[in-house]
GROMACS .gro file of N, CA, C and O in nm:
model
  468
    1MET      N    1  13.387  10.068   8.790
    1MET     CA    2  13.485  10.050   8.917
    1MET      C    3  13.433   9.992   9.034
    1MET      O    4  13.302   9.969   9.079
    2THR      N    5  13.533   9.889   9.078
    2THR     CA    6  13.518   9.738   9.127
    2THR      C    7  13.609   9.803   9.274
    2THR      O    8  13.625   9.752   9.349
    3GLU      N    9  13.755   9.842   9.242
    3GLU     CA   10  13.790   9.829   9.370
    3GLU      C   11  13.884   9.961   9.341
    3GLU      O   12  13.914  10.115   9.265
    4ILE      N   13  13.830  10.144   9.401
    4ILE     CA   14  13.865  10.307   9.465
    4ILE      C   15  13.943  10.243   9.563
    4ILE      O   16  13.857  10.289   9.647
    5GLU      N   17  14.017  10.323   9.560
    5GLU     CA   18  14.072  10.392   9.750
    5GLU      C   19  13.946  10.536   9.757
    5GLU      O   20  13.885  10.563   9.671
    6GLY      N   21  13.964  10.437   9.883
    6GLY     CA   22  13.772  10.537  10.009
    6GLY      C   23  13.733  10.428   9.969
    6GLY      O   24  13.561  10.503  10.074
    7ILE      N   25  13.700  10.343   9.951
    7ILE     CA   26  13.565  10.280   9.964
    7ILE      C   27  13.569  10.139  10.038
    7ILE      O   28  13.697  10.047   9.998
    8ASP      N   29  13.530  10.066  10.196
    8ASP     CA   30  13.567   9.958  10.227
    8ASP      C   31  13.413   9.919  10.198
    8ASP      O   32  13.296   9.931  10.302
    9PRO      N   33  13.395   9.796  10.182
    9PRO     CA   34  13.284   9.725  10.144
    9PRO      C   35  13.260   9.624  10.245
    9PRO      O   36  13.161   9.644  10.334
   10SER      N   37  13.331   9.682  10.387
   10SER     CA   38  13.292   9.556  10.533
   10SER      C   39  13.195   9.618  10.671
   10SER      O   40  13.222   9.597  10.740
   11ALA      N   41  13.289   9.788  10.539
   11ALA     CA   42  13.188   9.863  10.666
   11ALA      C   43  13.000   9.930  10.693
   11ALA      O   44  12.956   9.930  10.620
   12PRO      N   45  13.078   9.800  10.801
   12PRO     CA   46  12.901   9.793  10.773
   12PRO      C   47  12.787   9.937  10.790
   12PRO      O   48  12.835  10.067  10.853
   13PRO      N   49  12.651  10.012  10.741
   13PRO     CA   50  12.603  10.124  10.798
   13PRO      C   51  12.578  10.126  10.904
   13PRO      O   52  12.562  10.109  10.971
   14SER      N   53  12.557  10.255  10.927
   14SER     CA   54  12.589  10.365  11.091
   14SER      C   55  12.501  10.246  11.131
   14SER      O   56  12.430  10.304  11.334
   15GLY      N   57  12.353  10.263  11.053
   15GLY     CA   58  12.171  10.281  11.130
   15GLY      C   59  12.096  10.324  10.990
   15GLY      O   60  12.165  10.293  10.870
   16PRO      N   61  11.974  10.305  11.022
   16PRO     CA   62  11.875  10.351  10.956
   16PRO      C   63  11.813  10.469  10.866
   16PRO      O   64  11.726  10.481  10.765
   17GLY      N   65  11.867  10.551  10.900
   17GLY     CA   66  11.859  10.662  10.925
   17GLY      C   67  11.941  10.768  10.939
   17GLY      O   68  12.072  10.775  10.952
   18CYS      N   69  11.905  10.877  10.922
   18CYS     CA   70  12.094  10.992  10.884
   18CYS      C   71  12.105  10.993  11.071
   18CYS      O   72  12.073  11.055  11.159
   19THR      N   73  12.215  10.966  11.092
   19THR     CA   74  12.241  10.964  11.211
   19THR      C   75  12.287  11.084  11.327
   19THR      O   76  12.251  11.089  11.394
   20ASP      N   77  12.279  11.224  11.255
   20ASP     CA   78  12.330  11.322  11.310
   20ASP      C   79  12.220  11.377  11.284
   20ASP      O   80  12.152  11.463  11.407
   21CYS      N   81  12.076  11.325  11.187
   21CYS     CA   82  11.968  11.373  11.223
   21CYS      C   83  11.880  11.307  11.338
   21CYS      O   84  11.803  11.404  11.391
   22ASP      N   85  11.887  11.179  11.385
   22ASP     CA   86  11.779  11.176  11.511
   22ASP      C   87  11.855  11.212  11.580
   22ASP      O   88  11.798  11.182  11.665
   23ALA      N   89  11.955  11.252  11.626
   23ALA     CA   90  12.107  11.302  11.699
   23ALA      C   91  11.962  11.436  11.789
   23ALA      O   92  12.020  11.465  11.905
   24VAL      N   93  11.936  11.555  11.714
   24VAL     CA   94  11.869  11.651  11.703
   24VAL      C   95  11.743  11.576  11.741
   24VAL      O   96  11.664  11.733  11.699
   25GLY      N   97  11.668  11.542  11.656
   25GLY     CA   98  11.516  11.543  11.681
   25GLY      C   99  11.500  11.570  11.516
   25GLY      O  100  11.380  11.574  11.485
   26GLY      N  101  11.544  11.551  11.370
   26GLY     CA  102  11.529  11.643  11.315
   26GLY      C  103  11.457  11.525  11.143
   26GLY      O  104  11.461  11.399  11.224
   27TRP      N  105  11.450  11.573  11.077
   27TRP     CA  106  11.453  11.492  10.916
   27TRP      C  107  11.480  11.464  10.811
   27TRP      O  108  11.558  11.607  10.825
   28TRP      N  109  11.492  11.374  10.744
   28TRP     CA  110  11.547  11.364  10.598
   28TRP      C  111  11.447  11.325  10.512
   28TRP      O  112  11.412  11.318  10.503
   29PHE      N  113  11.493  11.329  10.394
   29PHE     CA  114  11.417  11.257  10.253
   29PHE      C  115  11.522  11.229  10.163
   29PHE      O  116  11.415  11.118  10.166
   30HIS      N  117  11.643  11.183  10.142
   30HIS     CA  118  11.640  11.121  10.126
   30HIS      C  119  11.814  11.005  10.152
   30HIS      O  120  11.805  11.152  10.200
   31LEU      N  121  11.846  10.933  10.136
   31LEU     CA  122  12.022  10.946  10.223
   31LEU      C  123  12.079  10.893  10.236
   31LEU      O  124  12.138  10.796  10.086
   32ARG      N  125  12.219  10.859  10.184
   32ARG     CA  126  12.324  10.855  10.188
   32ARG      C  127  12.435  10.857  10.262
   32ARG      O  128  12.417  10.745  10.380
   33ARG      N  129  12.475  10.669  10.247
   33ARG     CA  130  12.614  10.583  10.296
   33ARG      C  131  12.739  10.587  10.297
   33ARG      O  132  12.796  10.600  10.180
   34CYS      N  133  12.805  10.656  10.329
   34CYS     CA  134  12.918  10.665  10.275
   34CYS      C  135  13.027  10.577  10.271
   34CYS      O  136  13.026  10.381  10.386
   35ALA      N  137  13.100  10.529  10.154
   35ALA     CA  138  13.107  10.414  10.096
   35ALA      C  139  13.290  10.414  10.156
   35ALA      O  140  13.344  10.268  10.195
   36GLN      N  141  13.311  10.430  10.285
   36GLN     CA  142  13.426  10.459  10.372
   36GLN      C  143  13.341  10.362  10.421
   36GLN      O  144  13.502  10.278  10.602
   37CYS      N  145  13.284  10.422  10.542
   37CYS     CA  146  13.314  10.437  10.725
   37CYS      C  147  13.175  10.355  10.764
   37CYS      O  148  13.134  10.307  10.782
   38GLY      N  149  13.016  10.354  10.598
   38GLY     CA  150  12.920  10.355  10.668
   38GLY      C  151  12.836  10.435  10.746
   38GLY      O  152  12.742  10.393  10.695
   39HIS      N  153  12.850  10.525  10.792
   39HIS     CA  154  12.769  10.683  10.809
   39HIS      C  155  12.690  10.692  10.744
   39HIS      O  156  12.722  10.732  10.579
   40VAL      N  157  12.574  10.685  10.751
   40VAL     CA  158  12.412  10.703  10.670
   40VAL      C  159  12.410  10.837  10.751
   40VAL      O  160  12.418  10.932  10.797
   41ALA      N  161  12.393  10.911  10.652
   41ALA     CA  162  12.327  11.100  10.608
   41ALA      C  163  12.299  11.104  10.523
   41ALA      O  164  12.199  11.096  10.435
   42CYS      N  165  12.186  11.240  10.571
   42CYS     CA  166  12.082  11.325  10.482
   42CYS      C  167  12.152  11.330  10.339
   42CYS      O  168  12.304  11.420  10.268
   43CYS      N  169  12.115  11.340  10.228
   43CYS     CA  170  12.068  11.445  10.099
   43CYS      C  171  12.151  11.575  10.094
   43CYS      O  172  12.029  11.623  10.174
   44ASP      N  173  12.126  11.568  10.016
   44ASP     CA  174  12.154  11.757   9.999
   44ASP      C  175  11.980  11.869   9.950
   44ASP      O  176  12.110  11.995   9.961
   45SER      N  177  11.865  11.758   9.913
   45SER     CA  178  11.826  11.797   9.936
   45SER      C  179  11.742  11.865  10.060
   45SER      O  180  11.643  11.904  10.128
   46SER      N  181  11.777  11.755  10.193
   46SER     CA  182  11.726  11.733  10.293
   46SER      C  183  11.755  11.898  10.374
   46SER      O  184  11.907  11.942  10.319
   47PRO      N  185  11.696  11.919  10.508
   47PRO     CA  186  11.777  12.096  10.571
   47PRO      C  187  11.891  12.089  10.558
   47PRO      O  188  11.998  12.175  10.607
   48ALA      N  189  11.916  11.991  10.699
   48ALA     CA  190  12.054  11.960  10.736
   48ALA      C  191  12.201  11.967  10.612
   48ALA      O  192  12.279  11.950  10.709
   49GLN      N  193  12.196  11.868  10.507
   49GLN     CA  194  12.274  11.861  10.470
   49GLN      C  195  12.403  11.761  10.476
   49GLN      O  196  12.465  11.828  10.489
   50HIS      N  197  12.363  11.661  10.610
   50HIS     CA  198  12.514  11.611  10.663
   50HIS      C  199  12.509  11.478  10.590
   50HIS      O  200  12.678  11.514  10.634
   51ALA      N  201  12.490  11.492  10.470
   51ALA     CA  202  12.644  11.410  10.410
   51ALA      C  203  12.693  11.413  10.288
   51ALA      O  204  12.835  11.448  10.312
   52THR      N  205  12.674  11.627  10.266
   52THR     CA  206  12.793  11.629  10.262
   52THR      C  207  12.908  11.692  10.367
   52THR      O  208  12.995  11.741  10.383
   53ALA      N  209  12.813  11.729  10.505
   53ALA     CA  210  12.874  11.813  10.588
   53ALA      C  211  13.023  11.737  10.575
   53ALA      O  212  13.076  11.704  10.698
   54HIS      N  213  12.932  11.578  10.632
   54HIS     CA  214  13.061  11.408  10.659
   54HIS      C  215  13.168  11.397  10.577
   54HIS      O  216  13.269  11.380  10.608
   55TRP      N  217  13.193  11.485  10.387
   55TRP     CA  218  13.223  11.481  10.374
   55TRP      C  219  13.366  11.528  10.335
   55TRP      O  220  13.457  11.572  10.359
   56LYS      N  221  13.308  11.657  10.403
   56LYS     CA  222  13.370  11.818  10.431
   56LYS      C  223  13.481  11.819  10.580
   56LYS      O  224  13.584  11.827  10.574
   57SER      N  225  13.411  11.738  10.637
   57SER     CA  226  13.436  11.702  10.755
   57SER      C  227  13.518  11.566  10.813
   57SER      O  228  13.644  11.527  10.839
   58THR      N  229  13.536  11.499  10.740
   58THR     CA  230  13.635  11.372  10.697
   58THR      C  231  13.732  11.303  10.622
   58THR      O  232  13.791  11.288  10.544
   59GLY      N  233  13.692  11.393  10.512
   59GLY     CA  234  13.739  11.320  10.383
   59GLY      C  235  13.718  11.298  10.239
   59GLY      O  236  13.756  11.214  10.207
   60HIS      N  237  13.587  11.200  10.324
   60HIS     CA  238  13.589  11.116  10.274
   60HIS      C  239  13.502  11.101  10.109
   60HIS      O  240  13.364  11.129  10.193
   61PRO      N  241  13.500  11.050  10.007
   61PRO     CA  242  13.443  11.146   9.915
   61PRO      C  243  13.335  11.084   9.806
   61PRO      O  244  13.247  11.116   9.782
   62LEU      N  245  13.331  10.873   9.810
   62LEU     CA  246  13.211  10.837   9.828
   62LEU      C  247  13.138  10.812   9.920
   62LEU      O  248  13.156  10.761  10.017
   63VAL      N  249  12.977  10.883   9.873
   63VAL     CA  250  12.889  10.762   9.934
   63VAL      C  251  12.882  10.723   9.811
   63VAL      O  252  12.783  10.695   9.711
   64GLN      N  253  12.744  10.614   9.885
   64GLN     CA  254  12.596  10.596   9.810
   64GLN      C  255  12.486  10.576   9.832
   64GLN      O  256  12.485  10.607   9.926
   65SER      N  257  12.341  10.526   9.734
   65SER     CA  258  12.254  10.600   9.815
   65SER      C  259  12.220  10.469   9.839
   65SER      O  260  12.253  10.380   9.848
   66PHE      N  261  12.097  10.567   9.973
   66PHE     CA  262  12.080  10.428  10.115
   66PHE      C  263  11.964  10.432  10.072
   66PHE      O  264  11.851  10.400  10.156
   67GLU      N  265  11.868  10.409   9.941
   67GLU     CA  266  11.649  10.435   9.889
   67GLU      C  267  11.689  10.283   9.825
   67GLU      O  268  11.763  10.283   9.804
   68PRO      N  269  11.610  10.248   9.876
   68PRO     CA  270  11.581  10.126   9.794
   68PRO      C  271  11.577  10.073   9.656
   68PRO      O  272  11.527  10.176   9.603
   69GLY      N  273  11.642  10.001   9.634
   69GLY     CA  274  11.584   9.961   9.425
   69GLY      C  275  11.738  10.108   9.362
   69GLY      O  276  11.784  10.090   9.246
   70GLU      N  277  11.847  10.115   9.487
   70GLU     CA  278  11.880  10.198   9.405
   70GLU      C  279  12.088  10.162   9.444
   70GLU      O  280  12.106  10.180   9.576
   71GLU      N  281  12.182  10.137   9.352
   71GLU     CA  282  12.276  10.111   9.360
   71GLU      C  283  12.378  10.268   9.345
   71GLU      O  284  12.489  10.198   9.375
   72TRP      N  285  12.315  10.326   9.296
   72TRP     CA  286  12.422  10.457   9.235
   72TRP      C  287  12.544  10.492   9.315
   72TRP      O  288  12.532  10.476   9.507
   73PHE      N  289  12.617  10.547   9.280
   73PHE     CA  290  12.786  10.630   9.418
   73PHE      C  291  12.737  10.793   9.361
   73PHE      O  292  12.760  10.799   9.161
   74TRP      N  293  12.847  10.805   9.459
   74TRP     CA  294  12.763  10.997   9.463
   74TRP      C  295  13.025  11.027   9.503
   74TRP      O  296  13.008  10.944   9.565
   75ASN      N  297  13.066  11.011   9.330
   75ASN     CA  298  13.173  11.092   9.461
   75ASN      C  299  13.160  11.248   9.452
   75ASN      O  300  13.214  11.325   9.332
   76TYR      N  301  13.220  11.330   9.541
   76TYR     CA  302  13.198  11.465   9.600
   76TYR      C  303  13.341  11.544   9.544
   76TYR      O  304  13.302  11.602   9.498
   77ASP      N  305  13.452  11.422   9.548
   77ASP     CA  306  13.557  11.537   9.543
   77ASP      C  307  13.585  11.569   9.384
   77ASP      O  308  13.634  11.660   9.323
   78THR      N  309  13.534  11.478   9.249
   78THR     CA  310  13.482  11.495   9.061
   78THR      C  311  13.338  11.497   9.034
   78THR      O  312  13.351  11.559   8.961
   79ASP      N  313  13.260  11.510   9.198
   79ASP     CA  314  13.142  11.512   9.118
   79ASP      C  315  13.112  11.413   8.979
   79ASP      O  316  13.030  11.440   8.928
   80ALA      N  317  13.140  11.301   9.043
   80ALA     CA  318  13.110  11.209   8.943
   80ALA      C  319  12.988  11.109   8.987
   80ALA      O  320  12.961  11.088   9.117
   81LEU      N  321  12.888  11.070   8.918
   81LEU     CA  322  12.795  10.982   8.868
   81LEU      C  323  12.828  10.863   8.902
   81LEU      O  324  12.895  10.865   8.791
   82TYR      N  325  12.876  10.731   8.959
   82TYR     CA  326  12.843  10.548   8.926
   82TYR      C  327  12.767  10.521   8.963
   82TYR      O  328  12.674  10.521   9.057
   83GLU      N  329  12.686  10.412   8.813
   83GLU     CA  330  12.600  10.372   8.856
   83GLU      C  331  12.564  10.240   8.899
   83GLU      O  332  12.483  10.227   8.974
   84LYS      N  333  12.688  10.174   8.933
   84LYS     CA  334  12.712  10.092   9.064
   84LYS      C  335  12.852  10.101   9.045
   84LYS      O  336  12.926  10.203   9.062
   85GLY      N  337  12.861  10.045   9.167
   85GLY     CA  338  12.981  10.024   9.266
   85GLY      C  339  13.022   9.892   9.254
   85GLY      O  340  12.945   9.757   9.288
   86PRO      N  341  13.080   9.855   9.386
   86PRO     CA  342  13.107   9.731   9.466
   86PRO      C  343  13.005   9.745   9.562
   86PRO      O  344  12.993   9.820   9.573
   87ALA      N  345  12.955   9.592   9.612
   87ALA     CA  346  12.853   9.559   9.704
   87ALA      C  347  12.930   9.613   9.806
   87ALA      O  348  12.956   9.556   9.820
   88LEU      N  349  12.818   9.664   9.902
   88LEU     CA  350  12.911   9.729  10.043
   88LEU      C  351  12.820   9.596  10.112
   88LEU      O  352  12.699   9.554  10.144
   89THR      N  353  12.836   9.579  10.269
   89THR     CA  354  12.782   9.466  10.411
   89THR      C  355  12.617   9.546  10.396
   89THR      O  356  12.609   9.664  10.390
   90PRO      N  357  12.527   9.463  10.413
   90PRO     CA  358  12.404   9.500  10.401
   90PRO      C  359  12.408   9.525  10.552
   90PRO      O  360  12.447   9.505  10.638
   91PRO      N  361  12.293   9.615  10.548
   91PRO     CA  362  12.122   9.635  10.413
   91PRO      C  363  12.162   9.693  10.353
   91PRO      O  364  12.256   9.806  10.346
   92ALA      N  365  12.181   9.741  10.223
   92ALA     CA  366  12.192   9.830  10.127
   92ALA      C  367  12.122   9.936  10.118
   92ALA      O  368  12.141  10.057  10.020
   93ALA      N  369  12.046   9.967  10.210
   93ALA     CA  370  11.935  10.088  10.220
   93ALA      C  371  11.876  10.042  10.322
   93ALA      O  372  11.859   9.970  10.396
   94HIS      N  373  11.774  10.211  10.399
   94HIS     CA  374  11.688  10.185  10.436
   94HIS      C  375  11.615  10.103  10.423
   94HIS      O  376  11.562  10.097  10.375
   95PRO      N  377  11.547  10.088  10.615
   95PRO     CA  378  11.375   9.936  10.603
   95PRO      C  379  11.307   9.988  10.478
   95PRO      O  380  11.228  10.127  10.474
   96THR      N  381  11.246   9.908  10.443
   96THR     CA  382  11.113   9.914  10.315
   96THR      C  383  11.021  10.020  10.381
   96THR      O  384  10.949  10.112  10.277
   97ASP      N  385  10.947   9.960  10.532
   97ASP     CA  386  10.894  10.054  10.565
   97ASP      C  387  10.813  10.131  10.642
   97ASP      O  388  10.846  10.196  10.723
   98GLN      N  389  11.025  10.216  10.614
   98GLN     CA  390  11.110  10.351  10.631
   98GLN      C  391  11.010  10.497  10.539
   98GLN      O  392  11.053  10.473  10.458
   99PRO      N  393  10.907  10.560  10.612
   99PRO     CA  394  10.842  10.681  10.495
   99PRO      C  395  10.954  10.760  10.431
   99PRO      O  396  11.086  10.788  10.458
  100THR      N  397  10.961  10.775  10.328
  100THR     CA  398  11.041  10.902  10.226
  100THR      C  399  10.961  10.965  10.232
  100THR      O  400  10.855  10.998  10.156
  101PRO      N  401  10.949  11.164  10.280
  101PRO     CA  402  11.036  11.167  10.404
  101PRO      C  403  11.103  11.059  10.501
  101PRO      O  404  10.948  11.013  10.603
  102GLY      N  405  11.118  11.078  10.631
  102GLY     CA  406  11.174  11.009  10.750
  102GLY      C  407  11.241  11.077  10.804
  102GLY      O  408  11.229  11.217  10.806
  103PRO      N  409  11.265  11.102  10.938
  103PRO     CA  410  11.195  10.989  11.011
  103PRO      C  411  11.013  10.981  11.017
  103PRO      O  412  10.953  11.035  11.027
  104SER      N  413  10.843  10.853  11.050
  104SER     CA  414  10.785  10.907  11.057
  104SER      C  415  10.758  11.003  11.232
  104SER      O  416  10.817  10.944  11.314
  105GLY      N  417  10.646  11.112  11.169
  105GLY     CA  418  10.627  11.144  11.323
  105GLY      C  419  10.721  11.311  11.256
  105GLY      O  420  10.705  11.314  11.438
  106ARG      N  421  10.807  11.322  11.273
  106ARG     CA  422  10.917  11.380  11.275
  106ARG      C  423  10.993  11.495  11.182
  106ARG      O  424  10.984  11.618  11.146
  107VAL      N  425  10.881  11.444  11.040
  107VAL     CA  426  10.830  11.520  10.872
  107VAL      C  427  10.734  11.636  10.944
  107VAL      O  428  10.648  11.630  10.916
  108PRO      N  429  10.760  11.772  10.917
  108PRO     CA  430  10.695  11.889  10.941
  108PRO      C  431  10.571  11.809  10.853
  108PRO      O  432  10.575  11.816  10.689
  109GLU      N  433  10.513  11.909  10.854
  109GLU     CA  434  10.359  11.946  10.760
  109GLU      C  435  10.393  11.969  10.620
  109GLU      O  436  10.407  11.921  10.530
  110ASP      N  437  10.521  12.048  10.626
  110ASP     CA  438  10.535  12.143  10.471
  110ASP      C  439  10.667  12.155  10.444
  110ASP      O  440  10.785  12.244  10.400
  111TRP      N  441  10.726  11.993  10.425
  111TRP     CA  442  10.802  11.991  10.410
  111TRP      C  443  10.867  11.994  10.343
  111TRP      O  444  11.026  11.998  10.233
  112GLN      N  445  10.778  11.995  10.172
  112GLN     CA  446  10.856  11.993  10.054
  112GLN      C  447  10.875  12.162  10.062
  112GLN      O  448  10.968  12.159   9.966
  113ARG      N  449  10.796  12.240  10.127
  113ARG     CA  450  10.878  12.388  10.105
  113ARG      C  451  11.028  12.400  10.208
  113ARG      O  452  11.080  12.514  10.135
  114ARG      N  453  11.044  12.249  10.290
  114ARG     CA  454  11.164  12.325  10.315
  114ARG      C  455  11.317  12.291  10.305
  114ARG      O  456  11.350  12.245  10.333
  115LEU      N  457  11.274  12.155  10.156
  115LEU     CA  458  11.384  12.063  10.125
  115LEU      C  459  11.531  12.268  10.014
  115LEU      O  460  11.424  12.314   9.929
  116HIS      N  461  11.556  12.170   9.986
  116HIS     CA  462  11.679  12.234   9.926
  116HIS      C  463  11.703  12.238   9.755
  116HIS      O  464  11.704  12.052   9.758
  117ARG      N  465  11.759  12.325   9.661
  117ARG     CA  466  11.661  12.222   9.551
  117ARG      C  467  11.763  12.326   9.439
  117ARG      O  468  11.863  12.365   9.461
   0.00000   0.00000   0.00000
């Protein structure tokens, strides 16, 4: 996976956390980064599932994990996992001092009960 339609390595991430959760004061479990436009959104285990919503609204099927130490990509159109892919514009993950789940101060005490499984 080195040259794939739908990946723009020059698109920077939209921020250190889920842009959509931040807009409404929500929280997330893990983060995904759109490989086409850089939009950072929360994973499907998160309450709001914004990464999937971004794919459905934009048609951008490829995301990369935005978690420290993870490089994998996911293709929503084909349900395919790629262990590696092209390097995207840094940063490659949210800050290491940002907690998971996050962000600090917005995660409810019963967060584990609220995850989608």
